[in-house]
Each structure stands twice: as structure tokens, then as C-alpha cells.
């Protein structure tokens, strides 16, 4: 984001698990230097307006000295720059506005393609995000399967991220939502204007470029806020060109003063779902959490029990009492796959081992597993290894189990582990938020918030995204991450078996 996307914002996004980009825009060397300094060594990338970069290519050489993680090229032919970017060890991101651009990006073997729809704030073209992203995904699948695809344009919350993933993107590129971050280099008056504007209150136009006397190539327009400036000049572009000697300085003055009426105020349709100016980390983390919840909900709606069988979950309260009072889909139904009424010798031996081991009884997943003693023993051993000799601290372990139990809507593990989580120090409010599927408390221990994200992403998408993986690696290191993934997988497995078996909660055994 030219002008707004400085080093502090980029660094905050990267620290939150995304990849922050400094908006190189038209390329002011002193400004770029200052922004890399503000990024304070964070792992960030940088973006350029490609047709403008062609006029002063030394800018690229200058920024590559800062060893950016990636360089994004938009609005023009990427070919002249990709070799230099690669030679410096940075990834090449090509932001594309139509399928022709995607083909160009594939030709230069871009590492990441951004499919930008016309809902986007700032410059762009005509394709809509909803139609363009899946088409780009299909093209990449056929011609460059290893290339990552990001969706851009109109994505302002976790629903947009979830939808983008469903459309075939690997992630999203955000402009407007991060323009509305506290770290963005945006005048307070412009931030306030966004909060007062809904998604209808923007338009694509060329009047800001005419006023600034920036000659954009044909086909590109900019989405900005509708205001007195656009009301006066949009549709009267020739008049503005004639009046530019007066109107140009007026535009720039109003912009510098934070006047939201007599200049371009640069944001897109996502304004309609943005209701607060917040730190970038809050935005990134909430968006990931919301998306994981959306995907899990949709997966449950499509693949879960029939609508008539589903219990109504409590909607508002978020304390532990309401959490433990959750109704589950299998509530009140007759148990299936219960232990055989007469045990054979091996089943009896397996039952005795459980009764005489740390569990002290045959309950939960071991009721259905008693049908297959070798599996019961293997599962019991893995569960014991994770629970009794694992290296994760108790709060992290019990919390992760609770997330899995909640996401799989499993009564046994939820009722068994949420008291253990409380005892291990997990805040009651966080468990309440899990129970009601509401946003996790903002002050939740970042490790617990990350564990929730990992577990939810796993259950919703069967993998975790690059950003989550990178953050998890920093948080826990390889061995503990493997342990956490195995923990989530083990509990997902036993929850599935019990959901099918309608195994009752621990109090009812
Ligand atoms: C204030 C602002 C400035 C932008 N400047 C640039 C830019 O210099 N180069 C660029 O490639 N894209 C720029 N964009 C577009 C973004 O890269 C991105 O495609 C867009 O913001 C995504 O849509 P969204 O605003 O709905 O999130 C800008 C967007 C905004 C809001």
C-alpha cells in the first residue's frame, strides 16, 4: 500500500504471522530507507508499481540491499525485474488483475500470484474477486502447481479469508483491513472516514490520478471513498484535467491535512465490515481464528449430523458454567459400539490392563475400542505417552485437547478435559469463548491462541497454513510442534470414534 504501508505496519504483520509488505509505491528512496529502518530488521517484503519502477530501476537494487523476504510487482510487465529479485534471494510476488497477468506471472515463474479483484482499495482493474480467484486457481493447478495463490479485494474479516481458501486460494493479501490498523501511516481524519463509510461508499475512478498528475496506464482505476472531491470531478475528468493547476495542489494539501472530503481517501469495499482501527496483530490473529471457525462450522454443517439431530448451542454467555452445560449432537441418544456384553479372553485382559493402569477404568474411547484389543492397547499407549510423559506444559496440552473436543463436538473429551484445563491455569473466559464459538479473549496467552489456531486449521483444512506453521515453529520448535500435532490428531481420532459410538460423557459412565 503506497504511502500507508510503512515499516512499522509491515513489521507488525510479520510478527503476527503474516508477511508484511512495505508499500514502495512510486518509489521515493528516502522514504523507503526510513521504512526499512522502521521495520527494525523484521522479516518483511516490499511492493512496487511496476510501470513506475521501470523509470527508476535502481530503486529495486537499493531495496534488495535490505534483503526483503519478497518483492511484489503489480501493474506492469514483471519480466525486467524477476532475475534481480531472485538473485537477491527474495521471493517474487506478482499481483494480477486478469488471467492474462496470471499467465505472465507463470511465465516468469512467480513464487506467489495475487488475484486482485475490483473490490480492492487503491489501484486495480475490472475482474471481481469471486470469479477471478477460482479461475486463477484452476490455471495455476494446470500450469504451475507449486505456485501459491493469494486472493485480494474486498477481504475484511475471517469470512473473506475462509471464502478465499474455499475458492482455491492459499491465503489472502489485505489492503484496506490493514490500512485501518493503528500502525498504518494514515491521517486520523481518514481513519475516521473509513469507520463512517460502508461498502457502498467507495467507487473506482481516475480522478485522484488526474489531480496528482500521475499518468496510469489505460485499464487501471483506483477505488477510493466517495466524497465531495469525487462528487465534483468523477464523470468530469476533462474538466479536472483543465483545472489541474489549481486542483492538484488543493488535492495534495487536503491529503496532507487529513481532510476526508477534498482529496482521495484510499480504501476499498472491505470498509463495510471494518468497525475499529486496531493493531495489526489483533487483526491478523482474529481473522485467522474467525476463518478457522467459519470453515469448521461449514464442514460440520455439510458433513455433520442431519439438521434435526443437531443440538442448539448456547449463543451468548461465555463462562465455564455455560461451557460445561453445552448440549452435544449425540446427547440423549443410545450408545452404539458399547463394550461387548461378554468379553473374550483378550478383551478381558485389555480391560484389566486399563483398570489396573493410570486410567483406572474402561471409559471414553476405550468402550468402543474394546472391540479390538490390539488397537485399544496401541491407542492407550499413545494417549498415555502424550498425557503422562509429554513435554507440553499442562495448560497448553489441556487447552489443545479442549479445542479439539469443541471443534469435533465431542462430549466425553470436553467434559473430561475442560476442568483439567481450568486446573492447569487456562482462563475460564477462554474456555467459555471456545464453548460459545466466540472470539477468544484478546489477552489470551499467545501460545494458547496459536494452539487454538493450529488445531482449528488442522480440523478444518487437514493442514496448517504457511503463516501458522512459521509462527508455530518459532513458538515451540520442531519437536514440541510434532508433539502438539500428534496430540491434536490423537484426540481428533478418539473423538471421531466416540461421536460415532455416541459414547457418553465421563459423568454418565
Ligand atoms: C491505500 C492503498 C494503497 C495501495 N497501494 C498499492 C500499491 O502501491 N501497489 C500495489 O500493488 N497495490 C496497492 N494497493 C492495492 C493492494 O495491493 C491490494 O491489492 C488491495 O488493497 C486489496 O484489496 P482490499 O483493499 O480490499 O484489501 C493499495 C491499496 C490501498 C488500500
Coordinates of C-alpha atoms in Angstrom, one line a residue, residues 174-455:
X174 CA -5.0 -7.5 2.6
X175 CA -5.0 -3.8 1.9
X176 CA -8.0 -1.9 3.3
X177 CA -8.2 -4.0 6.5
X178 CA -4.6 -3.2 7.3
X179 CA -4.9 0.4 6.2
X180 CA -7.3 0.5 9.1
X181 CA -4.6 -0.6 11.5
X182 CA -3.1 1.6 14.2
X183 CA 0.4 1.2 12.7
X184 CA -0.7 2.4 9.2
X185 CA 0.6 5.7 8.0
X186 CA -2.9 7.2 7.7
X187 CA -4.2 10.5 8.9
X188 CA -6.7 10.2 11.8
X189 CA -9.3 12.0 9.7
X190 CA -9.0 9.4 7.0
X191 CA -9.3 6.5 9.5
X192 CA -12.4 8.2 11.0
X193 CA -13.8 8.5 7.5
X194 CA -13.4 4.7 6.9
X195 CA -15.3 4.0 10.1
X196 CA -18.2 6.2 8.9
X197 CA -18.3 4.6 5.4
X198 CA -20.0 1.4 4.4
X199 CA -19.2 -0.7 1.4
X200 CA -21.4 1.4 -0.9
X201 CA -19.4 4.4 -0.1
X202 CA -16.4 3.8 -2.5
X203 CA -16.0 4.0 -6.3
X204 CA -13.5 3.2 -8.9
X205 CA -12.3 6.3 -10.6
X206 CA -9.3 8.1 -12.3
X207 CA -9.9 11.5 -10.7
X208 CA -7.3 11.0 -7.9
X209 CA -4.6 10.2 -10.5
X210 CA -5.6 13.2 -12.7
X211 CA -5.4 15.5 -9.7
X212 CA -2.0 14.1 -8.7
X213 CA -0.9 14.2 -12.4
X214 CA 0.2 10.6 -12.3
X215 CA -0.3 9.0 -15.7
X216 CA -1.5 5.5 -15.0
X217 CA -1.7 3.1 -18.0
X218 CA -5.1 2.6 -19.5
X219 CA -7.3 0.0 -17.8
X220 CA -6.4 0.8 -14.2
X221 CA -8.5 2.8 -12.0
X222 CA -8.4 3.4 -8.2
X223 CA -11.0 2.6 -5.6
X224 CA -11.4 5.5 -3.2
X225 CA -14.0 6.9 -0.9
X226 CA -16.9 8.8 -2.4
X227 CA -16.7 12.3 -1.1
X228 CA -17.0 15.9 -2.2
X229 CA -13.9 15.6 -4.4
X230 CA -15.3 12.6 -6.3
X231 CA -18.8 14.0 -6.4
X232 CA -17.3 17.1 -8.1
X233 CA -15.0 15.5 -10.6
X234 CA -15.9 11.9 -11.3
X235 CA -17.6 12.0 -14.7
X236 CA -16.0 15.4 -15.4
X237 CA -12.4 14.2 -15.9
X238 CA -11.7 16.5 -18.8
X239 CA -12.7 19.5 -16.7
X240 CA -10.4 18.3 -13.9
X241 CA -7.5 18.0 -16.4
X242 CA -8.1 21.6 -17.4
X243 CA -8.3 22.8 -13.8
X244 CA -5.4 20.7 -12.5
X245 CA -3.0 23.6 -11.9
X246 CA -5.4 24.7 -9.2
X247 CA -7.0 21.4 -8.2
X248 CA -3.7 19.5 -8.0
X249 CA -2.2 21.5 -5.1
X250 CA -5.6 21.6 -3.4
X251 CA -5.8 17.8 -3.5
X252 CA -2.3 17.4 -2.1
X253 CA -2.9 20.0 0.6
X254 CA -6.2 18.3 1.7
X255 CA -4.5 14.9 1.7
X256 CA -1.6 16.1 3.9
X257 CA -4.1 17.8 6.3
X258 CA -6.2 14.6 6.7
X259 CA -9.2 16.3 5.2
X260 CA -11.5 13.4 4.1
X261 CA -13.7 15.4 1.7
X262 CA -11.4 17.2 -0.7
X263 CA -8.9 14.6 -1.7
X264 CA -8.6 10.9 -2.4
X265 CA -9.2 8.7 0.7
X266 CA -7.8 5.4 -0.3
X267 CA -9.7 2.3 0.8
X268 CA -12.0 -0.4 -0.7
X269 CA -15.3 -2.1 -0.2
X270 CA -14.0 -4.0 2.8
X271 CA -14.7 -0.8 4.7
X272 CA -18.2 -2.2 5.1
X273 CA -17.0 -4.8 7.6
X274 CA -14.4 -2.8 9.4
X275 CA -15.6 -1.2 12.6
X276 CA -12.5 -0.3 14.5
X277 CA -8.9 0.9 14.0
X278 CA -6.9 -1.9 15.7
X279 CA -3.3 -3.1 16.0
X280 CA -2.3 -5.3 13.1
X281 CA -1.6 -8.3 15.3
X282 CA -5.2 -8.2 16.6
X283 CA -6.5 -8.0 13.0
X284 CA -4.3 -10.9 11.7
X285 CA -5.0 -13.2 14.6
X286 CA -8.7 -12.6 14.8
X287 CA -9.0 -13.1 11.0
X288 CA -7.3 -16.4 11.2
X289 CA -9.4 -17.5 14.2
X290 CA -12.6 -16.4 12.5
X291 CA -11.7 -18.2 9.3
X292 CA -10.9 -21.4 11.1
X293 CA -14.2 -21.2 12.9
X294 CA -16.1 -20.5 9.7
X295 CA -14.6 -23.4 8.0
X296 CA -15.2 -25.7 10.9
X297 CA -18.8 -24.6 11.1
X298 CA -19.4 -25.1 7.4
X299 CA -17.7 -28.5 7.5
X300 CA -19.9 -29.5 10.3
X301 CA -23.0 -28.2 8.5
X302 CA -22.2 -30.2 5.4
X303 CA -20.7 -33.3 6.8
X304 CA -22.1 -33.4 10.4
X305 CA -25.3 -35.0 11.7
X306 CA -28.6 -34.2 9.9
X307 CA -30.1 -30.8 10.9
X308 CA -32.8 -32.4 13.0
X309 CA -30.2 -34.2 15.1
X310 CA -28.2 -31.1 15.9
X311 CA -28.4 -29.6 19.4
X312 CA -28.8 -25.9 19.7
X313 CA -25.6 -24.4 21.2
X314 CA -25.8 -21.6 23.6
X315 CA -25.1 -18.3 21.9
X316 CA -24.2 -15.6 24.3
X317 CA -22.8 -16.5 27.8
X318 CA -19.2 -17.2 28.0
X319 CA -18.4 -18.5 31.5
X320 CA -17.5 -22.0 32.3
X321 CA -20.9 -22.9 33.7
X322 CA -22.4 -22.3 30.3
X323 CA -19.5 -24.0 28.7
X324 CA -20.0 -27.2 30.7
X325 CA -23.7 -27.0 30.1
X326 CA -23.2 -27.4 26.3
X327 CA -25.6 -29.8 24.6
X328 CA -23.9 -32.1 22.1
X329 CA -25.4 -33.6 18.9
X330 CA -25.4 -37.1 20.4
X331 CA -27.0 -36.1 23.7
X332 CA -29.6 -38.5 25.0
X333 CA -29.1 -41.0 22.2
X334 CA -28.5 -44.7 22.8
X335 CA -24.8 -45.6 22.9
X336 CA -23.5 -47.6 19.9
X337 CA -20.5 -49.9 19.8
X338 CA -20.7 -50.3 23.6
X339 CA -18.4 -52.9 25.1
X340 CA -19.5 -56.4 24.2
X341 CA -21.7 -57.9 26.9
X342 CA -19.5 -60.9 27.2
X343 CA -15.7 -60.3 26.8
X344 CA -13.4 -62.8 25.2
X345 CA -10.1 -63.5 26.9
X346 CA -8.1 -60.8 25.0
X347 CA -10.9 -58.2 25.6
X348 CA -10.9 -59.1 29.3
X349 CA -7.1 -58.8 29.5
X350 CA -7.3 -55.4 27.8
X351 CA -10.0 -54.2 30.1
X352 CA -8.0 -55.4 33.2
X353 CA -4.9 -53.5 31.9
X354 CA -6.9 -50.3 31.8
X355 CA -8.4 -50.8 35.2
X356 CA -5.0 -51.5 36.7
X357 CA -3.2 -48.7 34.8
X358 CA -3.2 -44.9 35.2
X359 CA -6.7 -44.6 33.9
X360 CA -8.3 -46.9 36.5
X361 CA -11.3 -47.9 34.4
X362 CA -12.8 -48.6 30.9
X363 CA -14.4 -45.4 29.8
X364 CA -14.4 -42.9 26.9
X365 CA -12.8 -44.2 23.7
X366 CA -11.9 -47.5 25.3
X367 CA -15.5 -48.5 25.4
X368 CA -15.8 -48.9 21.6
X369 CA -12.1 -49.8 21.2
X370 CA -12.7 -52.8 23.5
X371 CA -14.0 -54.5 20.3
X372 CA -10.4 -54.5 19.0
X373 CA -8.0 -55.1 21.9
X374 CA -4.7 -54.6 19.9
X375 CA -6.0 -51.2 18.7
X376 CA -7.1 -50.3 22.3
X377 CA -3.6 -51.1 23.6
X378 CA -1.9 -49.1 20.9
X379 CA -4.3 -46.1 21.4
X380 CA -4.0 -46.3 25.1
X381 CA -0.2 -46.3 24.9
X382 CA -0.2 -43.3 22.6
X383 CA -2.6 -41.4 24.8
X384 CA -0.5 -42.2 27.9
X385 CA 2.7 -41.1 26.2
X386 CA 1.0 -37.8 25.2
X387 CA -0.7 -37.2 28.5
X388 CA 1.7 -38.5 31.1
X389 CA 5.1 -38.3 29.6
X390 CA 4.7 -35.5 27.0
X391 CA 6.7 -32.3 27.2
X392 CA 4.0 -29.8 26.5
X393 CA 3.0 -27.8 29.6
X394 CA -0.3 -28.9 31.1
X395 CA -2.2 -25.7 30.2
X396 CA -1.1 -25.9 26.6
X397 CA -1.9 -29.7 26.4
X398 CA -5.3 -29.5 28.1
X399 CA -6.3 -26.4 26.2
X400 CA -5.4 -28.0 22.9
X401 CA -7.5 -31.1 23.8
X402 CA -10.4 -28.8 24.7
X403 CA -10.1 -27.1 21.3
X404 CA -10.2 -30.4 19.5
X405 CA -13.1 -31.6 21.7
X406 CA -15.1 -28.5 21.0
X407 CA -14.4 -28.5 17.2
X408 CA -15.4 -32.1 16.9
X409 CA -18.3 -31.5 19.3
X410 CA -17.3 -34.4 21.5
X411 CA -19.0 -34.6 24.8
X412 CA -16.6 -37.0 26.5
X413 CA -13.3 -35.2 25.9
X414 CA -14.9 -31.8 26.5
X415 CA -16.4 -32.8 29.9
X416 CA -13.2 -34.7 30.8
X417 CA -10.7 -32.0 29.9
X418 CA -12.2 -28.6 30.5
X419 CA -12.0 -29.0 34.3
X420 CA -8.4 -30.2 33.8
X421 CA -7.7 -27.1 31.7
X422 CA -9.0 -24.8 34.4
X423 CA -6.9 -26.6 37.0
X424 CA -3.8 -26.1 34.7
X425 CA -4.4 -22.4 34.6
X426 CA -6.3 -21.9 31.4
X427 CA -8.6 -18.9 31.8
X428 CA -12.3 -19.7 32.3
X429 CA -13.2 -17.0 29.9
X430 CA -11.2 -18.6 27.1
X431 CA -12.9 -21.9 27.6
X432 CA -16.2 -20.1 27.6
X433 CA -15.3 -18.5 24.3
X434 CA -14.5 -21.9 22.9
X435 CA -17.8 -23.2 24.1
X436 CA -19.8 -20.4 22.5
X437 CA -17.6 -20.2 19.5
X438 CA -17.0 -16.5 20.1
X439 CA -13.7 -14.6 19.7
X440 CA -11.0 -15.7 22.1
X441 CA -10.1 -13.1 24.8
X442 CA -7.7 -10.5 23.4
X443 CA -5.4 -11.0 26.3
X444 CA -5.2 -14.8 26.0
X445 CA -1.6 -16.2 26.2
X446 CA -0.3 -16.1 22.6
X447 CA 0.8 -19.7 22.9
X448 CA -2.8 -20.8 23.7
X449 CA -4.2 -18.6 20.9
X450 CA -1.7 -20.1 18.5
X451 CA -2.5 -23.7 19.6
X452 CA -6.2 -23.0 19.0
X453 CA -5.4 -21.7 15.6
X454 CA -3.3 -24.8 14.8
X455 CA -5.9 -27.2 16.0

